[in-house]
Coordinates of C-alpha atoms in Angstrom, one line a residue:
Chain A
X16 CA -1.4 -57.7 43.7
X17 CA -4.4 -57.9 46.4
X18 CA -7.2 -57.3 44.9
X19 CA -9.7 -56.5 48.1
X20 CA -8.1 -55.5 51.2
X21 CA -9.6 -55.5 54.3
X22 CA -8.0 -53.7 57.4
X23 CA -7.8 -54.5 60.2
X24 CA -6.9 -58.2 60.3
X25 CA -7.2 -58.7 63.6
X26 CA -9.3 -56.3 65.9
X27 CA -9.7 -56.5 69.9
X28 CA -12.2 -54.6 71.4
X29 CA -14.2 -54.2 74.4
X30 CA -17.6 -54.9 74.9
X31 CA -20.0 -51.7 73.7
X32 CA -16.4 -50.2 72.3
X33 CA -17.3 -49.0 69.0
X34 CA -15.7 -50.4 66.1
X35 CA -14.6 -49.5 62.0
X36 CA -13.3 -52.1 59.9
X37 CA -12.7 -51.3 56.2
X38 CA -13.1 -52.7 52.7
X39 CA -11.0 -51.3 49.5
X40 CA -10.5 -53.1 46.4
X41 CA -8.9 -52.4 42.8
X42 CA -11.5 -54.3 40.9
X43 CA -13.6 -51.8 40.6
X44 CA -16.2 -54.1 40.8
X45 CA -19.9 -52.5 41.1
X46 CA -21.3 -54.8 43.9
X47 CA -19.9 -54.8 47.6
X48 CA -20.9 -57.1 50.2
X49 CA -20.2 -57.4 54.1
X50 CA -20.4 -61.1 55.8
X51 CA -20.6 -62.3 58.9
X52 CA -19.0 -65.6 59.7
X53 CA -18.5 -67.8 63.1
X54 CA -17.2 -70.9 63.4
X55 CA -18.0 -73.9 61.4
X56 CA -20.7 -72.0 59.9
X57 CA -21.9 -70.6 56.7
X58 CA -21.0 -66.8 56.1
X59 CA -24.2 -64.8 56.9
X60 CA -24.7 -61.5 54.5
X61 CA -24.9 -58.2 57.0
X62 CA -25.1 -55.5 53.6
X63 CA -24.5 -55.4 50.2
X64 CA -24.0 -52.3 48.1
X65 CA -24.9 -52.0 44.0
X66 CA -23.0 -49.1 43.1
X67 CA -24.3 -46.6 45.6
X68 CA -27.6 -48.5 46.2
X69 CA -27.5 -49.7 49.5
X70 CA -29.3 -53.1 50.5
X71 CA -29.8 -54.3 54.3
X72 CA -31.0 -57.5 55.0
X73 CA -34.0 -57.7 57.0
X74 CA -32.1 -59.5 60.1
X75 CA -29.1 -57.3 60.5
X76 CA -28.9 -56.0 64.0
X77 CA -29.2 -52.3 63.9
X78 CA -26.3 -52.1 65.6
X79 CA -24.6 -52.9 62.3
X80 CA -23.8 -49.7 59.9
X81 CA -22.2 -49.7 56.9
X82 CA -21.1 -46.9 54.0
X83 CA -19.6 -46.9 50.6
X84 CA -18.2 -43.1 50.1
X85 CA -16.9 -44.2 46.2
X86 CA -16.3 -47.0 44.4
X87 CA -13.3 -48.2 46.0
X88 CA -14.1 -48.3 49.8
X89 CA -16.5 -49.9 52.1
X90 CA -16.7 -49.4 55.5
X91 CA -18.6 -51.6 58.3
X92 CA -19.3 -50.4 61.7
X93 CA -20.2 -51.8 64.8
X94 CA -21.9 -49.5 67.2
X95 CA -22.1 -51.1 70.3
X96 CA -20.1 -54.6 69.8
X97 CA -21.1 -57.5 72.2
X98 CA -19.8 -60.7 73.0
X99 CA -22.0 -62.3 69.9
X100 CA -20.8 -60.0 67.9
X101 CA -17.3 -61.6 67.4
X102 CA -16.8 -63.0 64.5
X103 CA -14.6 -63.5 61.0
X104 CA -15.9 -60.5 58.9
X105 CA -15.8 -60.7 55.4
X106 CA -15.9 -58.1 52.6
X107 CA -16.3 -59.4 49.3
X108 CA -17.0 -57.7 45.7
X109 CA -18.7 -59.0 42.1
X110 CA -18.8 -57.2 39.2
X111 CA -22.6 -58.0 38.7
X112 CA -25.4 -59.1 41.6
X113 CA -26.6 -61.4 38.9
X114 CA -25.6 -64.8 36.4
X115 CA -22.2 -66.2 37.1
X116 CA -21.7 -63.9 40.2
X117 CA -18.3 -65.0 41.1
X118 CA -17.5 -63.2 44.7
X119 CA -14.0 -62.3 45.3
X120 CA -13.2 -62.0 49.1
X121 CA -10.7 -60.1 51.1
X122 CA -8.6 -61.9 54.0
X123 CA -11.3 -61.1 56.6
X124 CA -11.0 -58.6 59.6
X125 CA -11.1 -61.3 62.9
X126 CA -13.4 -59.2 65.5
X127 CA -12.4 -60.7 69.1
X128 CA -14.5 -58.9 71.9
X129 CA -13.6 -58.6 75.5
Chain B
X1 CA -37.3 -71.9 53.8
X2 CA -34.3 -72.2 51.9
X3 CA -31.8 -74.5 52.6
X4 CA -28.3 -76.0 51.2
X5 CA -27.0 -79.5 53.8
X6 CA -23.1 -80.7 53.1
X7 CA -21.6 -83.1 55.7
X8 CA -20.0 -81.7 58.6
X9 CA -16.7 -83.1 58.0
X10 CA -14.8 -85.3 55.7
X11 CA -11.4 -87.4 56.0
X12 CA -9.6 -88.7 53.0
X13 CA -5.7 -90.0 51.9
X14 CA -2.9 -88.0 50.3
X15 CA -3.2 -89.6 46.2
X16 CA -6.9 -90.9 47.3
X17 CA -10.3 -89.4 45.7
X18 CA -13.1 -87.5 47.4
X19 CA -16.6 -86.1 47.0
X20 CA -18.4 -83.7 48.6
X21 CA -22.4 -83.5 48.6
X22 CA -24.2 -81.1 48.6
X23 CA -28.3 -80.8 48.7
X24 CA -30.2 -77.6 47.9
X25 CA -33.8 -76.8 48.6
X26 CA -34.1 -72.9 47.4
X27 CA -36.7 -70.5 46.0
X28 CA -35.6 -70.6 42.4
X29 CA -32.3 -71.5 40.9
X30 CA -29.7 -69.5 38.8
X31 CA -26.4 -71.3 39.8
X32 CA -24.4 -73.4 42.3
X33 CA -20.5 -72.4 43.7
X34 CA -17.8 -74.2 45.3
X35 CA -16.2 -72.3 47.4
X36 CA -12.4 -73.4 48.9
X37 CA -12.0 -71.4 52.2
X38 CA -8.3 -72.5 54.6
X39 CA -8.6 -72.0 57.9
X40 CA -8.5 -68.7 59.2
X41 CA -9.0 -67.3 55.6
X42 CA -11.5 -66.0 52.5
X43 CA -13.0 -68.3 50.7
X44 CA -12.1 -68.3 47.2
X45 CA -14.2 -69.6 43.9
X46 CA -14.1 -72.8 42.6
X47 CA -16.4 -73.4 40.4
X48 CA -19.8 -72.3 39.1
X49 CA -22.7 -75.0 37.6
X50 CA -26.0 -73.6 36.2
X51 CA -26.9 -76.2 33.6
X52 CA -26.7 -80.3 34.3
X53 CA -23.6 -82.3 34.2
X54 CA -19.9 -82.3 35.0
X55 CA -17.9 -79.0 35.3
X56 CA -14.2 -80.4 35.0
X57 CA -11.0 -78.0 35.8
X58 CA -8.0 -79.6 36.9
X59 CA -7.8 -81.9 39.4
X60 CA -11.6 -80.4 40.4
X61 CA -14.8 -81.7 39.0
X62 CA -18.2 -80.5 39.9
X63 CA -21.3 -82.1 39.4
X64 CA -25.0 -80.7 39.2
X65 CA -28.4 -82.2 38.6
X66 CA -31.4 -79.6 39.3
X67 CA -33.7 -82.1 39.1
X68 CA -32.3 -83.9 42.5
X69 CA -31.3 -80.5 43.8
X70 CA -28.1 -81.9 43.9
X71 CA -24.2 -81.2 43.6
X72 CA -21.1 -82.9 44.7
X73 CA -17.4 -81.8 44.3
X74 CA -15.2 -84.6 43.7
X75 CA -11.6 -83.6 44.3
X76 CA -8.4 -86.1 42.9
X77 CA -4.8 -87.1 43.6
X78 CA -5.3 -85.2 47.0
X79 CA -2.8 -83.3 48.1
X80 CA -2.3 -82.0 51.7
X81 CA -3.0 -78.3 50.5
X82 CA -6.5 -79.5 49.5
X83 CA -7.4 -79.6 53.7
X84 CA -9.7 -77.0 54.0
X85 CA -13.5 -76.1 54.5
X86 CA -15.7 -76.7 51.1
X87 CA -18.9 -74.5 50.6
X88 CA -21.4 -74.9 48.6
X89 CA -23.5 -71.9 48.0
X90 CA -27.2 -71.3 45.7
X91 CA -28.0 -68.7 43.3
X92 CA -31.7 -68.6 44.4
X93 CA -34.4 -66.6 42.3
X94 CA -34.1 -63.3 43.8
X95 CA -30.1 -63.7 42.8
X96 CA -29.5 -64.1 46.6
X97 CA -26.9 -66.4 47.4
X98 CA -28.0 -68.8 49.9
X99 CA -24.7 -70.3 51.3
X100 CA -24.2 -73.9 52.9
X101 CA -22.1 -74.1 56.2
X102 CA -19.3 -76.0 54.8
X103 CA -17.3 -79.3 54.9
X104 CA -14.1 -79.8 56.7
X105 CA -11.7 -82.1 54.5
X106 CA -9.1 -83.3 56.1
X107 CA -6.1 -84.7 54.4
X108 CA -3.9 -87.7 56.2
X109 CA -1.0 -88.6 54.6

């Protein structure tokens, strides 16, 4: 019945130890969408895919990667993960970027990094 | 800069009523969520405003003037479930969502 399943959950890592966490969903919903989201804070977008367009927001660390190889799957990878870097991450999907835009989110992939 | 403020943190009683502010100063406007996120988990959609007034659905109400720049979220006959984080997030003109950092309700019996 999940509709946008993120794996892993949980993910250890060490510090600079590259990192893939992945997206799929049965929605097929157009729009795809990677957050970043600490503690007691608001959820902070890293990427967001229309279809195959891909969109970066201009304060992602480079360090951040993402890719969309079909509808279905989104990737996120972290090339060189620091201690900042851990985080909840979020993938989320929408059928449209626009109007009523109602995001459905996976259960988040929880980054610890030694 | 664009900018959504909810309190911190919120305590309320099992049965009780509460609201939950929001403010919103964004470039343009094309909607306001509610977002419900548990600990340790997604957030999932409450509700959705884009013209004034009272959005009711169940035990959830939400409110929006655009005028004020204002929401609120007024939640009734509380139950312990309802303890979670509240976000409120902006449609902006760009159709960007700018996204507030949340309110911790907490529920005591």
């Amino acid at each position: 019945d999940a509709m946008v399943i993120q794996n892993p959950r949980y993910q250890v890592t060490q510090f600079g130890k590259p990192v893939t966490l992945s997206c799929s969903q049965t929605l097929n919903h157009n729009v795809m969408y990677w957050y970043q989201q600490k503690s007691s804070q608001a959820p902070k977008l890293l990427f967001h895919y229309y279809d195959k367009d891909f969109n970066n927001e201009a304060d992602t660390p480079d360090n951040f990667q993402s890719r969309r190889p079909n509808t279905s799957f989104c990737f996120l990878d972290i090339r060189s993960p620091g201690l900042g870097d851990a985080a909840m991450y979020l993938c989320a999907t929408s059928r449209e970027s626009s109007g009523a835009n109602v995001l459905t989110f996976g259960a988040g992939s929880r980054l610890t990094v030694l | 800069g664009q900018n959504i403020d909810q309190p911190t943190e919120m305590t309320a009683t099992e049965g009780a009523i509460v609201q939950i502010n929001c403010t919103y100063q964004t470039s343009g406007f094309n909607g306001l969520f509610w977002y419900q996120q548990h600990a340790g988990e997604a957030p999932t959609f409450l509700s959705y405003n884009v013209l004034d007034g009272l959005e009711e659905k169940g035990r959830f109400s939400s409110f929006l003037s655009r005028s004020k720049g204002y929401s609120y979220l007024l939640l009734k006959e509380l139950q312990m479930k309802d303890s979670a984080s509240y976000l409120c997030a902006v449609m902006d003109s760009n159709y960007q969502l700018i996204w507030g950092a949340g309110t911790k309700l907490i529920i005591k019996p």
